[in-house]
mmCIF file of C-alpha atoms and ligand atoms in Angstrom:
data_model
loop_
_atom_site.group_PDB
_atom_site.id
_atom_site.type_symbol
_atom_site.label_atom_id
_atom_site.label_comp_id
_atom_site.label_asym_id
_atom_site.label_seq_id
_atom_site.Cartn_x
_atom_site.Cartn_y
_atom_site.Cartn_z
ATOM 1 C CA UNK A 291 -145.678 -8.529 106.932
ATOM 2 C CA UNK A 292 -143.501 -8.248 110.079
ATOM 3 C CA UNK A 293 -143.175 -5.298 112.433
ATOM 4 C CA UNK A 294 -139.896 -3.879 113.804
ATOM 5 C CA UNK A 295 -140.408 -5.977 116.966
ATOM 6 C CA UNK A 296 -140.633 -9.127 114.860
ATOM 7 C CA UNK A 297 -144.355 -9.537 115.453
ATOM 8 C CA UNK A 298 -146.478 -10.535 112.472
ATOM 9 C CA UNK A 299 -148.910 -7.838 111.426
ATOM 10 C CA UNK A 300 -152.404 -9.290 111.298
ATOM 11 C CA UNK A 301 -154.802 -8.685 108.432
ATOM 12 C CA UNK A 302 -157.811 -6.704 109.660
ATOM 13 C CA UNK A 303 -160.983 -5.216 108.190
ATOM 14 C CA UNK A 304 -158.997 -1.973 107.862
ATOM 15 C CA UNK A 305 -156.144 -3.561 105.947
ATOM 16 C CA UNK A 306 -158.635 -5.306 103.647
ATOM 17 C CA UNK A 307 -160.270 -1.946 102.866
ATOM 18 C CA UNK A 308 -156.849 -0.324 102.401
ATOM 19 C CA UNK A 309 -155.984 -3.017 99.856
ATOM 20 C CA UNK A 310 -159.008 -2.085 97.765
ATOM 21 C CA UNK A 311 -158.190 1.621 98.102
ATOM 22 C CA UNK A 312 -154.668 1.141 96.760
ATOM 23 C CA UNK A 313 -155.688 -1.388 94.099
ATOM 24 C CA UNK A 314 -154.022 -4.431 95.683
ATOM 25 C CA UNK A 315 -155.994 -7.628 95.091
ATOM 26 C CA UNK A 316 -157.152 -9.672 98.101
ATOM 27 C CA UNK A 317 -156.373 -13.420 98.214
ATOM 28 C CA UNK A 318 -158.828 -15.566 100.163
ATOM 29 C CA UNK A 319 -158.973 -19.365 100.483
ATOM 30 C CA UNK A 320 -161.091 -21.715 102.536
ATOM 31 C CA UNK A 321 -159.675 -23.636 105.502
ATOM 32 C CA UNK A 322 -161.353 -26.070 107.855
ATOM 33 C CA UNK A 323 -158.500 -27.701 109.786
ATOM 34 C CA UNK A 324 -155.341 -26.781 111.712
ATOM 35 C CA UNK A 325 -152.674 -28.356 109.474
ATOM 36 C CA UNK A 326 -153.938 -26.840 106.238
ATOM 37 C CA UNK A 327 -154.520 -23.446 107.864
ATOM 38 C CA UNK A 328 -150.871 -23.418 109.089
ATOM 39 C CA UNK A 329 -149.651 -23.836 105.501
ATOM 40 C CA UNK A 330 -152.016 -21.253 103.990
ATOM 41 C CA UNK A 331 -151.313 -18.684 106.710
ATOM 42 C CA UNK A 332 -147.553 -19.075 106.376
ATOM 43 C CA UNK A 333 -147.859 -18.768 102.579
ATOM 44 C CA UNK A 334 -149.421 -15.337 103.114
ATOM 45 C CA UNK A 335 -153.102 -15.700 102.229
ATOM 46 C CA UNK A 336 -154.981 -12.579 103.372
ATOM 47 C CA UNK A 337 -158.253 -14.136 104.517
ATOM 48 C CA UNK A 338 -159.027 -17.705 105.541
ATOM 49 C CA UNK A 339 -162.691 -18.520 105.159
ATOM 50 C CA UNK A 340 -164.052 -21.289 107.336
ATOM 51 C CA UNK A 341 -166.736 -21.879 104.744
ATOM 52 C CA UNK A 342 -169.841 -23.959 105.161
ATOM 53 C CA UNK A 343 -168.449 -25.743 102.086
ATOM 54 C CA UNK A 344 -166.910 -27.877 104.872
ATOM 55 C CA UNK A 345 -170.259 -29.647 104.665
ATOM 56 C CA UNK A 346 -169.364 -30.865 101.147
ATOM 57 C CA UNK A 347 -165.578 -30.995 101.297
ATOM 58 C CA UNK A 348 -164.956 -32.337 104.797
ATOM 59 C CA UNK A 349 -168.151 -34.250 105.545
ATOM 60 C CA UNK A 350 -169.196 -35.462 102.074
ATOM 61 C CA UNK A 351 -172.692 -33.964 102.093
ATOM 62 C CA UNK A 352 -174.286 -33.027 98.773
ATOM 63 C CA UNK A 353 -175.112 -29.475 99.916
ATOM 64 C CA UNK A 354 -173.999 -26.956 102.532
ATOM 65 C CA UNK A 355 -177.307 -27.225 104.381
ATOM 66 C CA UNK A 356 -176.616 -30.021 106.906
ATOM 67 C CA UNK A 357 -173.590 -28.496 108.659
ATOM 68 C CA UNK A 358 -174.420 -27.253 112.160
ATOM 69 C CA UNK A 359 -173.300 -24.231 114.164
ATOM 70 C CA UNK A 360 -171.407 -26.510 116.577
ATOM 71 C CA UNK A 361 -169.565 -28.132 113.657
ATOM 72 C CA UNK A 362 -168.673 -24.723 112.158
ATOM 73 C CA UNK A 363 -167.308 -23.634 115.547
ATOM 74 C CA UNK A 364 -165.187 -26.801 115.765
ATOM 75 C CA UNK A 365 -163.664 -26.106 112.312
ATOM 76 C CA UNK A 366 -163.162 -22.423 113.168
ATOM 77 C CA UNK A 367 -161.357 -23.221 116.436
ATOM 78 C CA UNK A 368 -158.899 -25.442 114.550
ATOM 79 C CA UNK A 369 -158.191 -22.733 111.964
ATOM 80 C CA UNK A 370 -157.854 -19.925 114.519
ATOM 81 C CA UNK A 371 -155.258 -21.971 116.435
ATOM 82 C CA UNK A 372 -153.148 -22.091 113.271
ATOM 83 C CA UNK A 373 -153.082 -18.499 112.114
ATOM 84 C CA UNK A 374 -150.533 -15.804 112.871
ATOM 85 C CA UNK A 375 -151.385 -13.314 110.135
ATOM 86 C CA UNK A 376 -154.517 -14.169 108.133
ATOM 87 C CA UNK A 377 -157.934 -12.826 109.023
ATOM 88 C CA UNK A 378 -160.359 -15.659 109.851
ATOM 89 C CA UNK A 379 -163.944 -15.324 108.617
ATOM 90 C CA UNK A 380 -166.537 -17.960 109.520
ATOM 91 C CA UNK A 381 -169.743 -18.793 107.656
ATOM 92 C CA UNK A 382 -172.962 -18.654 109.622
ATOM 93 C CA UNK A 383 -174.497 -22.005 108.621
ATOM 94 C CA UNK A 384 -177.977 -22.533 107.212
ATOM 95 C CA UNK A 385 -180.634 -22.089 109.890
ATOM 96 C CA UNK A 386 -178.444 -20.081 112.250
ATOM 97 C CA UNK A 387 -179.496 -16.584 111.101
ATOM 98 C CA UNK A 388 -182.460 -16.628 108.696
ATOM 99 C CA UNK A 389 -185.348 -17.011 111.150
ATOM 100 C CA UNK A 390 -184.840 -13.840 113.183
ATOM 101 C CA UNK A 391 -182.172 -11.321 114.049
ATOM 102 C CA UNK A 392 -181.952 -12.366 117.702
ATOM 103 C CA UNK A 393 -181.002 -15.912 116.716
ATOM 104 C CA UNK A 394 -178.590 -14.482 114.122
ATOM 105 C CA UNK A 395 -176.854 -12.384 116.757
ATOM 106 C CA UNK A 396 -176.599 -15.236 119.220
ATOM 107 C CA UNK A 397 -175.119 -17.510 116.488
ATOM 108 C CA UNK A 398 -172.572 -14.846 115.530
ATOM 109 C CA UNK A 399 -171.638 -14.282 119.178
ATOM 110 C CA UNK A 400 -171.119 -18.017 119.708
ATOM 111 C CA UNK A 401 -168.768 -18.140 116.713
ATOM 112 C CA UNK A 402 -166.740 -15.141 117.878
ATOM 113 C CA UNK A 403 -166.591 -16.178 121.551
ATOM 114 C CA UNK A 404 -166.011 -19.910 121.152
ATOM 115 C CA UNK A 405 -163.645 -19.876 118.160
ATOM 116 C CA UNK A 406 -161.786 -16.577 118.416
ATOM 117 C CA UNK A 407 -162.494 -15.823 114.740
ATOM 118 C CA UNK A 408 -162.393 -12.251 113.449
ATOM 119 C CA UNK A 409 -165.623 -11.942 111.423
ATOM 120 C CA UNK A 410 -168.656 -13.822 110.147
ATOM 121 C CA UNK A 411 -170.105 -14.252 106.656
ATOM 122 C CA UNK A 412 -173.734 -14.746 105.742
ATOM 123 C CA UNK A 413 -175.665 -15.147 102.518
ATOM 124 C CA UNK A 414 -178.311 -12.766 101.167
ATOM 125 C CA UNK A 415 -179.295 -9.106 100.872
ATOM 126 C CA UNK A 416 -182.420 -7.297 102.057
ATOM 127 C CA UNK A 417 -183.990 -10.572 103.305
ATOM 128 C CA UNK A 418 -181.369 -10.714 106.067
ATOM 129 C CA UNK A 419 -180.970 -6.958 106.597
ATOM 130 C CA UNK A 420 -182.202 -7.015 110.206
ATOM 131 C CA UNK A 421 -179.816 -9.835 111.121
ATOM 132 C CA UNK A 422 -176.860 -7.983 109.584
ATOM 133 C CA UNK A 423 -177.789 -4.742 111.381
ATOM 134 C CA UNK A 424 -177.966 -6.507 114.726
ATOM 135 C CA UNK A 425 -174.692 -8.405 114.309
ATOM 136 C CA UNK A 426 -172.911 -5.222 113.226
ATOM 137 C CA UNK A 427 -174.365 -3.297 116.193
ATOM 138 C CA UNK A 428 -172.707 -5.871 118.460
ATOM 139 C CA UNK A 429 -169.347 -4.958 116.935
ATOM 140 C CA UNK A 430 -168.951 -8.109 114.848
ATOM 141 C CA UNK A 431 -167.605 -7.530 111.312
ATOM 142 C CA UNK A 432 -169.795 -9.032 108.584
ATOM 143 C CA UNK A 433 -168.834 -10.230 105.113
ATOM 144 C CA UNK A 434 -171.813 -10.414 102.720
ATOM 145 C CA UNK A 435 -172.391 -13.037 100.011
ATOM 146 C CA UNK A 436 -174.520 -12.477 96.877
ATOM 147 C CA UNK A 437 -175.062 -14.215 93.539
ATOM 148 C CA UNK A 438 -175.019 -17.985 93.791
ATOM 149 C CA UNK A 439 -175.753 -18.493 97.466
ATOM 150 C CA UNK A 440 -175.461 -22.265 98.010
ATOM 151 C CA UNK A 441 -177.697 -22.293 101.102
ATOM 152 C CA UNK A 442 -180.578 -21.467 98.684
ATOM 153 C CA UNK A 443 -179.777 -24.293 96.266
ATOM 154 C CA UNK A 444 -183.246 -25.827 96.589
ATOM 155 C CA UNK A 445 -184.780 -22.472 95.618
ATOM 156 C CA UNK A 446 -182.424 -22.044 92.616
ATOM 157 C CA UNK A 447 -182.592 -25.696 91.551
ATOM 158 C CA UNK A 448 -179.107 -25.630 89.948
ATOM 159 C CA UNK A 449 -175.590 -24.349 90.617
ATOM 160 C CA UNK A 450 -175.526 -22.418 87.315
ATOM 161 C CA UNK A 451 -174.556 -18.755 86.840
ATOM 162 C CA UNK A 452 -176.888 -16.297 88.642
ATOM 163 C CA UNK A 453 -178.103 -12.785 87.792
ATOM 164 C CA UNK A 454 -178.047 -13.210 84.021
ATOM 165 C CA UNK A 455 -181.594 -11.827 83.791
ATOM 166 C CA UNK A 456 -182.226 -8.101 84.308
ATOM 167 C CA UNK A 457 -184.460 -8.413 87.376
ATOM 168 C CA UNK A 458 -182.023 -10.616 89.304
ATOM 169 C CA UNK A 459 -179.067 -8.457 88.239
ATOM 170 C CA UNK A 460 -180.875 -5.325 89.476
ATOM 171 C CA UNK A 461 -181.683 -6.970 92.817
ATOM 172 C CA UNK A 462 -178.020 -7.924 93.183
ATOM 173 C CA UNK A 463 -176.903 -4.330 92.467
ATOM 174 C CA UNK A 464 -179.400 -3.020 95.054
ATOM 175 C CA UNK A 465 -178.386 -5.632 97.627
ATOM 176 C CA UNK A 466 -174.682 -4.830 97.146
ATOM 177 C CA UNK A 467 -175.319 -1.132 97.824
ATOM 178 C CA UNK A 468 -177.444 -2.042 100.851
ATOM 179 C CA UNK A 469 -174.713 -4.269 102.326
ATOM 180 C CA UNK A 470 -172.153 -1.521 101.781
ATOM 181 C CA UNK A 471 -174.410 1.072 103.432
ATOM 182 C CA UNK A 472 -175.196 -1.232 106.360
ATOM 183 C CA UNK A 473 -171.483 -1.463 107.131
ATOM 184 C CA UNK A 474 -170.400 -4.901 105.896
ATOM 185 C CA UNK A 475 -166.622 -4.878 105.439
ATOM 186 C CA UNK A 476 -166.552 -6.923 102.231
ATOM 187 C CA UNK A 477 -168.756 -8.880 99.881
ATOM 188 C CA UNK A 478 -168.397 -12.270 98.175
ATOM 189 C CA UNK A 479 -169.820 -12.384 94.637
ATOM 190 C CA UNK A 480 -170.327 -15.977 93.523
ATOM 191 C CA UNK A 481 -170.866 -17.154 89.951
ATOM 192 C CA UNK A 482 -172.266 -14.054 88.282
ATOM 193 C CA UNK A 483 -171.353 -12.462 84.910
ATOM 194 C CA UNK A 484 -167.959 -10.703 85.009
ATOM 195 C CA UNK A 485 -169.465 -7.475 83.638
ATOM 196 C CA UNK A 486 -171.967 -7.311 86.496
ATOM 197 C CA UNK A 487 -169.256 -8.064 89.074
ATOM 198 C CA UNK A 488 -167.138 -5.251 87.595
ATOM 199 C CA UNK A 489 -170.040 -2.809 87.780
ATOM 200 C CA UNK A 490 -170.812 -3.778 91.391
ATOM 201 C CA UNK A 491 -167.136 -3.624 92.421
ATOM 202 C CA UNK A 492 -166.894 -0.112 91.026
ATOM 203 C CA UNK A 493 -170.173 1.063 92.532
ATOM 204 C CA UNK A 494 -169.491 0.198 96.181
ATOM 205 C CA UNK A 495 -166.727 1.250 98.563
ATOM 206 C CA UNK A 496 -166.120 -2.107 100.248
ATOM 207 C CA UNK A 497 -164.028 -4.811 98.553
ATOM 208 C CA UNK A 498 -165.719 -7.521 96.497
ATOM 209 C CA UNK A 499 -164.228 -11.009 96.561
ATOM 210 C CA UNK A 500 -165.196 -13.121 93.586
ATOM 211 C CA UNK A 501 -165.566 -16.818 92.914
ATOM 212 C CA UNK A 502 -166.557 -17.367 89.311
ATOM 213 C CA UNK A 503 -167.219 -13.626 89.038
ATOM 214 C CA UNK A 504 -164.294 -12.554 86.856
ATOM 215 C CA UNK A 505 -161.101 -10.580 87.154
ATOM 216 C CA UNK A 506 -162.515 -7.188 88.104
ATOM 217 C CA UNK A 507 -163.435 -8.157 91.670
ATOM 218 C CA UNK A 508 -161.189 -6.673 94.357
ATOM 219 C CA UNK A 509 -160.150 -10.143 95.443
ATOM 220 C CA UNK A 510 -160.618 -13.829 94.659
ATOM 221 C CA UNK A 511 -161.582 -16.874 96.699
ATOM 222 C CA UNK A 512 -161.402 -20.571 95.908
ATOM 223 C CA UNK A 513 -162.129 -23.664 97.938
ATOM 224 C CA UNK A 514 -158.637 -24.884 98.851
ATOM 225 C CA UNK A 515 -159.374 -28.544 98.130
ATOM 226 C CA UNK A 516 -160.566 -27.562 94.623
ATOM 227 C CA UNK A 517 -157.533 -25.347 93.977
ATOM 228 C CA UNK A 518 -155.195 -28.155 95.085
ATOM 229 C CA UNK A 519 -156.947 -30.793 92.986
ATOM 230 C CA UNK A 520 -158.124 -32.922 95.906
ATOM 231 C CA UNK A 521 -161.751 -32.760 94.732
ATOM 232 C CA UNK A 522 -160.977 -34.411 91.411
ATOM 233 C CA UNK A 523 -164.469 -34.546 89.904
ATOM 234 C CA UNK A 524 -165.324 -30.849 90.481
ATOM 235 C CA UNK A 525 -164.279 -28.918 87.369
ATOM 236 C CA UNK A 526 -166.239 -25.688 86.883
ATOM 237 C CA UNK A 527 -164.896 -23.220 84.310
ATOM 238 C CA UNK A 528 -163.849 -20.695 86.974
ATOM 239 C CA UNK A 529 -161.595 -23.138 88.828
ATOM 240 C CA UNK A 530 -157.823 -23.021 88.311
ATOM 241 C CA UNK A 531 -156.073 -26.100 89.679
ATOM 242 C CA UNK A 532 -152.575 -25.419 91.046
ATOM 243 C CA UNK A 533 -151.863 -29.065 91.928
ATOM 244 C CA UNK A 534 -153.341 -32.491 91.203
ATOM 245 C CA UNK A 535 -153.204 -33.697 94.790
ATOM 246 C CA UNK A 536 -155.809 -36.447 94.368
ATOM 247 C CA UNK A 537 -153.425 -38.231 91.989
ATOM 248 C CA UNK A 538 -150.278 -37.274 93.919
ATOM 249 C CA UNK A 539 -151.640 -38.523 97.238
ATOM 250 C CA UNK A 540 -152.941 -41.648 95.500
ATOM 251 C CA UNK A 541 -149.456 -42.348 94.042
ATOM 252 C CA UNK A 542 -147.800 -41.809 97.440
ATOM 253 C CA UNK A 543 -150.353 -44.113 99.095
ATOM 254 C CA UNK A 544 -149.829 -46.845 96.486
ATOM 255 C CA UNK A 545 -146.058 -46.565 97.025
ATOM 256 C CA UNK A 546 -146.512 -46.824 100.818
ATOM 257 C CA UNK A 547 -148.704 -49.910 100.459
ATOM 258 C CA UNK A 548 -146.148 -51.508 98.147
ATOM 259 C CA UNK A 549 -143.312 -50.706 100.584
ATOM 260 C CA UNK A 550 -145.199 -52.221 103.528
ATOM 261 C CA UNK A 551 -146.179 -55.352 101.591
ATOM 262 C CA UNK A 552 -142.622 -55.849 100.304
ATOM 263 C CA UNK A 553 -141.092 -55.177 103.787
ATOM 264 C CA UNK A 554 -139.170 -52.238 102.273
ATOM 265 C CA UNK A 555 -140.745 -50.043 104.994
ATOM 266 C CA UNK A 556 -139.561 -49.587 107.703
ATOM 267 C CA UNK A 557 -135.842 -50.068 107.027
ATOM 268 C CA UNK A 558 -133.028 -50.277 109.606
ATOM 269 C CA UNK A 559 -132.796 -46.475 109.945
ATOM 270 C CA UNK A 560 -136.523 -46.158 110.509
ATOM 271 C CA UNK A 561 -136.667 -48.289 113.643
ATOM 272 C CA UNK A 562 -135.370 -48.116 117.267
HETATM 273 O O1 KIV B 649 -168.427 -21.901 101.899
HETATM 274 C C1 KIV B 649 -167.633 -21.465 101.061
HETATM 275 O O2 KIV B 649 -166.596 -22.079 100.749
HETATM 276 C C2 KIV B 649 -167.929 -20.187 100.426
HETATM 277 C C3 KIV B 649 -167.018 -19.741 99.320
HETATM 278 C C4 KIV B 649 -167.222 -20.540 98.111
HETATM 279 C C5 KIV B 649 -167.145 -18.294 99.059
HETATM 280 O O3 KIV B 649 -168.855 -19.545 100.785
#
């Protein structure tokens, strides 16, 4: 992780590809704020995704659709300030790239220029081909996202597993090859059958990063607040909880309240 001069070696699109080539799995987590990003970066996570899931997790919206480009840039700036090693990828929010490729490019440029992030992510395959081409031509690395693409939730109608039917599975295979050929540096596969994710991961050169897509992806991503048990009610089958922070923070808060009410806090050592 550190060079001979003591400088931390940053994760880049090249190191991500090299990880796939040598069979090392890629660990990605979401981050939306400075304090959390400091912890995740120091722990050694390879990629921090400033996901548009900030719309749900940070702002309490029901979907990812309401979050704006300005809000994504604010979150990205906070995360970029924290990192020394991780690569920072930022979601292009709903409405910032679908209408035409010129708008897509200007949204991606704003993210890169105003936040200092290292790459952008966007959802979809051939529908957004022109936007991806244009962003890549400007020298901005792009991470793709196929399968359950939450910005299309009103088209899907549910958050259930995608690409179980042959036609949708075939479109996903074709889109994955297209994104690879266009020059995306990696691809998120969300909530699709593990067998399909395995087939796709083996059929393309770039790394796949799965969420609910099984163990054969080249890497995994989870929403940090889900993985830490802050979002208590969200319990999909694919989620592994490493802590139960909702309960732990609740216990600490109840203890604090009790200490204040009982005048146990602050004590003589905790005052000037
Ligand atoms: O916004 C997000 O958090 C994501 C991940 C779930 C991949 O896109």
